[in-house]
Amino acid sequence: VDPADDKAQESMDEPFDGDLGALAGSLVGALSLGEEERVERILRAIPPEDGDIVAVESFRRALVDLLGRPDSAQPLESLESVTTVVAAALGAENALKALEIAVEDEAIEKKIGCDALETFAGNVFADAITCVTLDLVAAVGDERDRGRAASRILRPLEARVSDPPPSPVGRFPQLRAAIAAEASLKASPGDDAAMRRLPFVKKERGRWELAVTHTKPIEPTLEDPTGGWGVRVPLSTACCARCALPLREIRWSGDAGRSSLGRLVTFPCGHTLHECCAIEDACVECAASNAKPLRSPAFITLSAAINAELESL
């Protein structure tokens, strides 16, 4: 076992003694991954105002070190390490605010001077600030995009919690909406605004009817992961996509010679099969029509067998 690994593990397990300055100092410098994780855990655990103090002080020390040693790679690595840990623990937006405060520190302004861009240290400082700022701005955008996506995902759940549906129709959000709109229309016959707001109904010849064609099942949603309304199938004439027999045909169950009508299975593609024919988890009709011969020489035997079976469907 490497003694350095043991020492890093010990530093990770050390409890935080409340010294914010020491914590900021431990964040600046050549840190190991274990030390970075320890500081990140502490920043997440301490009060937000203390975390902001540590972030500003860490950035300030890293920038002062960078101005003092502009020809060394270590100060720039320290600044990148501080940026990574602070952004991960406190968020990219808070890290960007801490960097702005640190840049305006009096000690740093004195070191830069009025002719900062005319010196090597000033150019290194400006390049480093630009790179770190661009990284944090991009991270802020990513965090906001994730927040908006999470809000969109949770919106149906929030609606369900705030207005729980009746249990008999709890799985079908469109059916619930139709029932509520019909109840509103019944209570106020002259006001059909609720019905008009439903995108899946239309009024024809003075009657409200479904506007969807039912050629394919409605797409699954968060509340209704299995779809919803199903698909329209002409049971008197339609045939099973697997055995080609009419869907209304009696199928033998194979259990002690008994027979039964059985049930039907409709896949999201719209193909309908006898339940006993739908032994796979996917539509065999679509697999047969979309499959391509396998070209790999290593699987030529398997390819021939698979293609032969597909052609026989």
Tab-separated table of C-alpha atoms in Angstrom:
chain	number	residue	atom	x	y	z
A	1	VAL	CA	0.000	0.000	0.000
A	2	ASP	CA	1.310	3.432	-0.946
A	3	PRO	CA	1.873	5.535	2.232
A	4	ALA	CA	0.766	8.623	0.283
A	5	ASP	CA	-2.635	7.027	-0.258
A	6	ASP	CA	-2.969	6.343	3.464
A	7	LYS	CA	-2.084	9.955	4.250
A	8	ALA	CA	-4.644	11.238	1.732
A	9	GLN	CA	-7.322	8.991	3.214
A	10	GLU	CA	-6.511	10.235	6.729
A	11	SER	CA	-6.850	13.866	5.576
A	12	MET	CA	-10.223	13.045	4.024
A	13	ASP	CA	-11.489	11.558	7.281
A	14	GLU	CA	-10.310	14.433	9.499
A	15	PRO	CA	-13.276	16.371	10.965
A	16	PHE	CA	-13.638	20.059	10.120
A	17	ASP	CA	-12.496	22.252	13.039
A	18	GLY	CA	-14.374	25.371	11.915
A	19	ASP	CA	-11.310	27.320	10.683
A	20	LEU	CA	-12.536	28.847	7.402
A	21	GLY	CA	-9.145	30.345	6.591
A	22	ALA	CA	-7.416	27.000	6.935
A	23	LEU	CA	-10.096	25.411	4.772
A	24	ALA	CA	-9.518	28.031	2.066
A	25	GLY	CA	-5.777	27.435	2.311
A	26	SER	CA	-6.186	23.690	1.928
A	27	LEU	CA	-8.152	24.310	-1.258
A	28	VAL	CA	-5.294	26.277	-2.853
A	29	GLY	CA	-2.244	24.368	-4.020
A	30	ALA	CA	-1.505	20.999	-5.513
A	31	LEU	CA	-4.391	18.974	-4.071
A	32	SER	CA	-4.993	15.277	-4.399
A	33	LEU	CA	-8.358	14.017	-5.538
A	34	GLY	CA	-9.096	12.819	-2.013
A	35	GLU	CA	-8.412	16.261	-0.520
A	36	GLU	CA	-10.602	17.944	-3.125
A	37	GLU	CA	-13.455	15.572	-2.258
A	38	ARG	CA	-12.992	16.282	1.453
A	39	VAL	CA	-13.134	20.065	0.946
A	40	GLU	CA	-16.150	19.691	-1.338
A	41	ARG	CA	-18.003	17.679	1.323
A	42	ILE	CA	-17.216	20.301	3.953
A	43	LEU	CA	-18.386	23.152	1.695
A	44	ARG	CA	-21.670	21.337	1.138
A	45	ALA	CA	-22.131	20.790	4.885
A	46	ILE	CA	-21.250	24.208	6.333
A	47	PRO	CA	-23.718	27.161	6.298
A	48	PRO	CA	-24.028	28.878	2.884
A	49	GLU	CA	-22.590	32.182	4.173
A	50	ASP	CA	-19.468	30.350	5.444
A	51	GLY	CA	-19.175	28.568	2.120
A	52	ASP	CA	-19.225	31.924	0.304
A	53	ILE	CA	-16.448	33.224	2.569
A	54	VAL	CA	-14.277	30.168	1.860
A	55	ALA	CA	-14.942	30.457	-1.895
A	56	VAL	CA	-13.943	34.141	-2.063
A	57	GLU	CA	-10.833	33.595	0.074
A	58	SER	CA	-9.789	30.558	-1.979
A	59	PHE	CA	-10.104	32.476	-5.232
A	60	ARG	CA	-8.230	35.452	-3.714
A	61	ARG	CA	-5.308	33.315	-2.577
A	62	ALA	CA	-5.159	31.462	-5.891
A	63	LEU	CA	-5.106	34.754	-7.850
A	64	VAL	CA	-2.420	36.294	-5.598
A	65	ASP	CA	-0.320	33.151	-6.094
A	66	LEU	CA	-0.842	33.406	-9.848
A	67	LEU	CA	0.358	37.020	-9.928
A	68	GLY	CA	3.371	36.121	-7.791
A	69	ARG	CA	4.416	33.176	-9.966
A	70	PRO	CA	3.106	33.871	-13.493
A	71	ASP	CA	5.765	31.688	-15.118
A	72	SER	CA	4.764	28.582	-13.129
A	73	ALA	CA	1.993	26.140	-14.086
A	74	GLN	CA	1.082	25.300	-10.490
A	75	PRO	CA	-0.821	28.540	-9.661
A	76	LEU	CA	-3.012	28.104	-12.750
A	77	GLU	CA	-3.701	24.491	-11.752
A	78	SER	CA	-4.611	25.708	-8.265
A	79	LEU	CA	-7.070	28.251	-9.719
A	80	GLU	CA	-8.676	25.553	-11.868
A	81	SER	CA	-8.895	23.230	-8.843
A	82	VAL	CA	-10.563	25.951	-6.743
A	83	THR	CA	-13.027	26.639	-9.585
A	84	THR	CA	-13.937	22.976	-9.938
A	85	VAL	CA	-14.466	22.330	-6.215
A	86	VAL	CA	-16.382	25.556	-5.500
A	87	ALA	CA	-18.649	25.094	-8.551
A	88	ALA	CA	-19.369	21.483	-7.595
A	89	ALA	CA	-20.113	22.313	-3.949
A	90	LEU	CA	-21.851	25.697	-4.153
A	91	GLY	CA	-23.003	25.870	-7.768
A	92	ALA	CA	-21.453	27.577	-10.787
A	93	GLU	CA	-23.402	30.813	-10.262
A	94	ASN	CA	-22.136	31.221	-6.683
A	95	ALA	CA	-18.607	30.353	-7.835
A	96	LEU	CA	-18.810	33.089	-10.490
A	97	LYS	CA	-19.947	35.633	-7.883
A	98	ALA	CA	-17.095	34.622	-5.554
A	99	LEU	CA	-14.577	35.036	-8.388
A	100	GLU	CA	-15.897	38.536	-9.171
A	101	ILE	CA	-15.515	39.570	-5.515
A	102	ALA	CA	-12.010	38.105	-5.312
A	103	VAL	CA	-10.822	39.904	-8.468
A	104	GLU	CA	-11.831	43.258	-6.915
A	105	ASP	CA	-9.765	42.584	-3.767
A	106	GLU	CA	-7.461	45.473	-2.842
A	107	ALA	CA	-4.346	43.295	-2.624
A	108	ILE	CA	-4.880	41.979	-6.133
A	109	GLU	CA	-5.551	45.442	-7.559
A	110	LYS	CA	-2.265	46.670	-6.059
A	111	LYS	CA	-0.345	43.772	-7.584
A	112	ILE	CA	-1.886	44.332	-11.004
A	113	GLY	CA	-1.323	48.076	-11.106
A	114	CYS	CA	-2.424	50.452	-13.839
A	115	ASP	CA	-0.289	48.906	-16.593
A	116	ALA	CA	-1.439	45.317	-16.062
A	117	LEU	CA	-1.814	44.428	-19.743
A	118	GLU	CA	1.714	45.643	-20.476
A	119	THR	CA	3.311	43.039	-18.175
A	120	PHE	CA	3.721	39.297	-18.512
A	121	ALA	CA	2.010	38.694	-15.160
A	122	GLY	CA	-0.920	40.883	-16.198
A	123	ASN	CA	-1.399	38.987	-19.446
A	124	VAL	CA	-1.275	35.620	-17.657
A	125	PHE	CA	-3.758	36.908	-15.074
A	126	ALA	CA	-6.157	38.206	-17.757
A	127	ASP	CA	-6.017	34.952	-19.749
A	128	ALA	CA	-6.641	32.863	-16.631
A	129	ILE	CA	-9.607	35.001	-15.522
A	130	THR	CA	-11.100	34.832	-19.028
A	131	CYS	CA	-10.837	31.029	-19.252
A	132	VAL	CA	-12.233	30.430	-15.762
A	133	THR	CA	-15.069	32.907	-16.296
A	134	LEU	CA	-16.076	31.342	-19.618
A	135	ASP	CA	-16.095	27.878	-18.007
A	136	LEU	CA	-18.282	29.092	-15.140
A	137	VAL	CA	-20.678	30.939	-17.462
A	138	ALA	CA	-21.105	27.763	-19.525
A	139	ALA	CA	-21.679	25.774	-16.319
A	140	VAL	CA	-24.318	28.291	-15.180
A	141	GLY	CA	-26.142	27.803	-18.476
A	142	ASP	CA	-26.016	24.021	-18.084
A	143	GLU	CA	-27.376	24.246	-14.523
A	144	ARG	CA	-30.266	26.438	-15.641
A	145	ASP	CA	-31.060	24.107	-18.546
A	146	ARG	CA	-31.157	21.161	-16.141
A	147	GLY	CA	-33.398	23.137	-13.802
A	148	ARG	CA	-35.843	23.975	-16.584
A	149	ALA	CA	-35.855	20.358	-17.769
A	150	ALA	CA	-36.516	19.131	-14.225
A	151	SER	CA	-39.346	21.647	-13.899
A	152	ARG	CA	-40.968	20.384	-17.102
A	153	ILE	CA	-40.638	16.771	-15.981
A	154	LEU	CA	-42.112	17.453	-12.544
A	155	ARG	CA	-45.008	19.602	-13.804
A	156	PRO	CA	-47.398	16.648	-14.384
A	157	LEU	CA	-46.471	15.228	-10.984
A	158	GLU	CA	-47.172	18.585	-9.319
A	159	ALA	CA	-50.555	18.759	-11.049
A	160	ARG	CA	-51.361	15.234	-9.922
A	161	VAL	CA	-50.404	15.948	-6.300
A	162	SER	CA	-52.277	19.260	-6.150
A	163	ASP	CA	-55.379	17.878	-7.884
A	164	PRO	CA	-55.439	14.081	-7.452
A	165	PRO	CA	-57.702	12.263	-9.918
A	166	PRO	CA	-60.573	9.940	-8.984
A	167	SER	CA	-59.232	6.449	-8.460
A	168	PRO	CA	-61.288	4.657	-11.181
A	169	VAL	CA	-59.722	6.800	-13.936
A	170	GLY	CA	-56.498	7.788	-12.233
A	171	ARG	CA	-54.226	6.328	-14.912
A	172	PHE	CA	-55.757	8.158	-17.876
A	173	PRO	CA	-55.109	11.942	-17.826
A	174	GLN	CA	-57.009	12.535	-21.090
A	175	LEU	CA	-60.033	10.622	-19.860
A	176	ARG	CA	-59.994	12.648	-16.626
A	177	ALA	CA	-59.862	15.871	-18.627
A	178	ALA	CA	-62.776	14.742	-20.818
A	179	ILE	CA	-64.882	13.799	-17.787
A	180	ALA	CA	-64.182	17.172	-16.127
A	181	ALA	CA	-65.038	19.075	-19.325
A	182	GLU	CA	-68.275	17.115	-19.818
A	183	ALA	CA	-69.258	17.786	-16.212
A	184	SER	CA	-68.623	21.494	-16.730
A	185	LEU	CA	-70.695	21.485	-19.920
A	186	LYS	CA	-73.536	19.659	-18.167
A	187	ALA	CA	-73.527	22.212	-15.345
A	188	SER	CA	-73.467	25.150	-17.781
A	189	PRO	CA	-74.881	23.979	-21.148
A	190	GLY	CA	-74.222	27.319	-22.803
A	191	ASP	CA	-70.531	27.414	-21.849
A	192	ASP	CA	-68.420	24.925	-23.828
A	193	ALA	CA	-65.061	26.625	-23.170
A	194	ALA	CA	-63.768	23.616	-21.213
A	195	MET	CA	-64.559	21.281	-24.116
A	196	ARG	CA	-62.927	23.596	-26.650
A	197	ARG	CA	-59.699	23.608	-24.642
A	198	LEU	CA	-59.305	19.854	-25.126
A	199	PRO	CA	-56.990	19.272	-28.128
A	200	PHE	CA	-58.310	15.768	-28.781
A	201	VAL	CA	-62.020	16.536	-29.262
A	202	LYS	CA	-63.966	18.394	-31.957
A	203	LYS	CA	-67.564	19.475	-32.509
A	204	GLU	CA	-69.325	18.166	-35.595
A	205	ARG	CA	-73.032	18.463	-36.413
A	206	GLY	CA	-73.692	19.789	-32.938
A	207	ARG	CA	-72.016	16.796	-31.215
A	208	TRP	CA	-68.643	16.525	-29.513
A	209	GLU	CA	-66.467	13.711	-30.887
A	210	LEU	CA	-62.895	12.552	-30.527
A	211	ALA	CA	-60.586	14.253	-33.019
A	212	VAL	CA	-57.859	11.579	-32.966
A	213	THR	CA	-57.781	8.935	-35.691
A	214	HIS	CA	-56.764	5.992	-33.463
A	215	THR	CA	-54.478	4.670	-36.184
A	216	LYS	CA	-51.764	4.468	-33.530
A	217	PRO	CA	-51.877	4.511	-29.730
A	218	ILE	CA	-51.371	7.851	-28.012
A	219	GLU	CA	-47.757	8.387	-26.964
A	220	PRO	CA	-46.933	7.402	-23.360
A	221	THR	CA	-46.597	10.196	-20.809
A	222	LEU	CA	-45.164	10.478	-17.306
A	223	GLU	CA	-48.550	9.826	-15.729
A	224	ASP	CA	-49.595	7.209	-18.268
A	225	PRO	CA	-46.471	5.240	-19.285
A	226	THR	CA	-48.455	2.603	-21.187
A	227	GLY	CA	-50.195	4.962	-23.612
A	228	GLY	CA	-53.891	5.467	-23.033
A	229	TRP	CA	-56.673	5.334	-25.590
A	230	GLY	CA	-55.432	2.298	-27.498
A	231	VAL	CA	-55.892	1.754	-31.217
A	232	ARG	CA	-58.969	1.232	-33.402
A	233	VAL	CA	-59.025	-2.318	-34.795
A	234	PRO	CA	-61.758	-3.741	-37.107
A	235	LEU	CA	-62.224	-7.000	-35.205
A	236	SER	CA	-64.606	-8.406	-37.813
A	237	THR	CA	-62.027	-8.289	-40.618
A	238	ALA	CA	-58.570	-7.699	-39.099
A	239	CYS	CA	-56.013	-10.502	-38.961
A	240	CYS	CA	-53.235	-11.306	-36.529
A	241	ALA	CA	-49.873	-9.911	-37.676
A	242	ARG	CA	-48.140	-13.136	-36.610
A	243	CYS	CA	-50.368	-16.057	-37.654
A	244	ALA	CA	-52.483	-14.211	-40.271
A	245	LEU	CA	-55.685	-15.720	-38.844
A	246	PRO	CA	-58.626	-13.417	-38.035
A	247	LEU	CA	-58.339	-11.699	-34.672
A	248	ARG	CA	-61.782	-13.048	-33.765
A	249	GLU	CA	-60.573	-16.628	-34.444
A	250	ILE	CA	-60.649	-19.046	-31.505
A	251	ARG	CA	-57.097	-20.088	-30.622
A	252	TRP	CA	-56.130	-23.317	-28.906
A	253	SER	CA	-54.527	-22.657	-25.570
A	254	GLY	CA	-52.413	-25.812	-25.681
A	255	ASP	CA	-53.386	-26.627	-22.097
A	256	ALA	CA	-55.018	-30.076	-21.969
A	257	GLY	CA	-56.668	-29.437	-25.306
A	258	ARG	CA	-58.830	-26.629	-24.008
A	259	SER	CA	-59.565	-23.641	-26.225
A	260	SER	CA	-60.476	-20.059	-25.466
A	261	LEU	CA	-60.971	-16.798	-27.282
A	262	GLY	CA	-57.973	-15.321	-25.499
A	263	ARG	CA	-56.960	-11.678	-25.436
A	264	LEU	CA	-55.376	-9.341	-27.982
A	265	VAL	CA	-52.123	-7.424	-27.736
A	266	THR	CA	-51.488	-4.119	-29.549
A	267	PHE	CA	-47.937	-2.768	-29.827
A	268	PRO	CA	-47.122	0.972	-30.018
A	269	CYS	CA	-46.608	0.603	-33.773
A	270	GLY	CA	-50.319	-0.250	-34.144
A	271	HIS	CA	-50.015	-3.949	-35.068
A	272	THR	CA	-52.394	-6.228	-33.158
A	273	LEU	CA	-51.779	-9.907	-32.405
A	274	HIS	CA	-53.425	-12.749	-30.536
A	275	GLU	CA	-51.975	-12.862	-27.052
A	276	CYS	CA	-50.659	-16.360	-27.631
A	277	CYS	CA	-48.887	-15.134	-30.798
A	278	ALA	CA	-47.221	-12.189	-29.057
A	279	ILE	CA	-44.519	-14.213	-27.338
A	280	GLU	CA	-41.824	-11.555	-27.871
A	281	ASP	CA	-41.536	-8.137	-26.257
A	282	ALA	CA	-41.541	-6.443	-29.663
A	283	CYS	CA	-43.674	-6.508	-32.794
A	284	VAL	CA	-42.529	-9.352	-35.047
A	285	GLU	CA	-44.172	-7.721	-38.075
A	286	CYS	CA	-42.034	-4.615	-37.693
A	287	ALA	CA	-38.955	-6.757	-37.027
A	288	ALA	CA	-39.587	-8.696	-40.230
A	289	SER	CA	-40.116	-5.615	-42.380
A	290	ASN	CA	-37.261	-3.554	-40.953
A	291	ALA	CA	-34.608	-6.226	-40.392
A	292	LYS	CA	-31.552	-6.301	-42.645
A	293	PRO	CA	-29.326	-9.332	-43.359
A	294	LEU	CA	-26.320	-9.642	-41.087
A	295	ARG	CA	-23.130	-9.111	-43.108
A	296	SER	CA	-20.452	-10.128	-40.606
A	297	PRO	CA	-18.507	-13.235	-41.777
A	298	ALA	CA	-18.105	-14.320	-38.168
A	299	PHE	CA	-21.881	-14.796	-37.837
A	300	ILE	CA	-22.709	-16.126	-41.300
A	301	THR	CA	-24.408	-19.246	-39.926
A	302	LEU	CA	-26.424	-17.302	-37.385
A	303	SER	CA	-27.257	-14.709	-40.031
A	304	ALA	CA	-28.658	-17.313	-42.395
A	305	ALA	CA	-30.806	-18.837	-39.658
A	306	ILE	CA	-32.175	-15.481	-38.498
A	307	ASN	CA	-32.895	-14.226	-42.014
A	308	ALA	CA	-34.602	-17.477	-42.930
A	309	GLU	CA	-36.884	-17.180	-39.916
A	310	LEU	CA	-37.659	-13.547	-40.665
A	311	GLU	CA	-38.525	-14.346	-44.291
A	312	SER	CA	-40.886	-17.065	-43.168
A	313	LEU	CA	-42.984	-14.664	-41.050
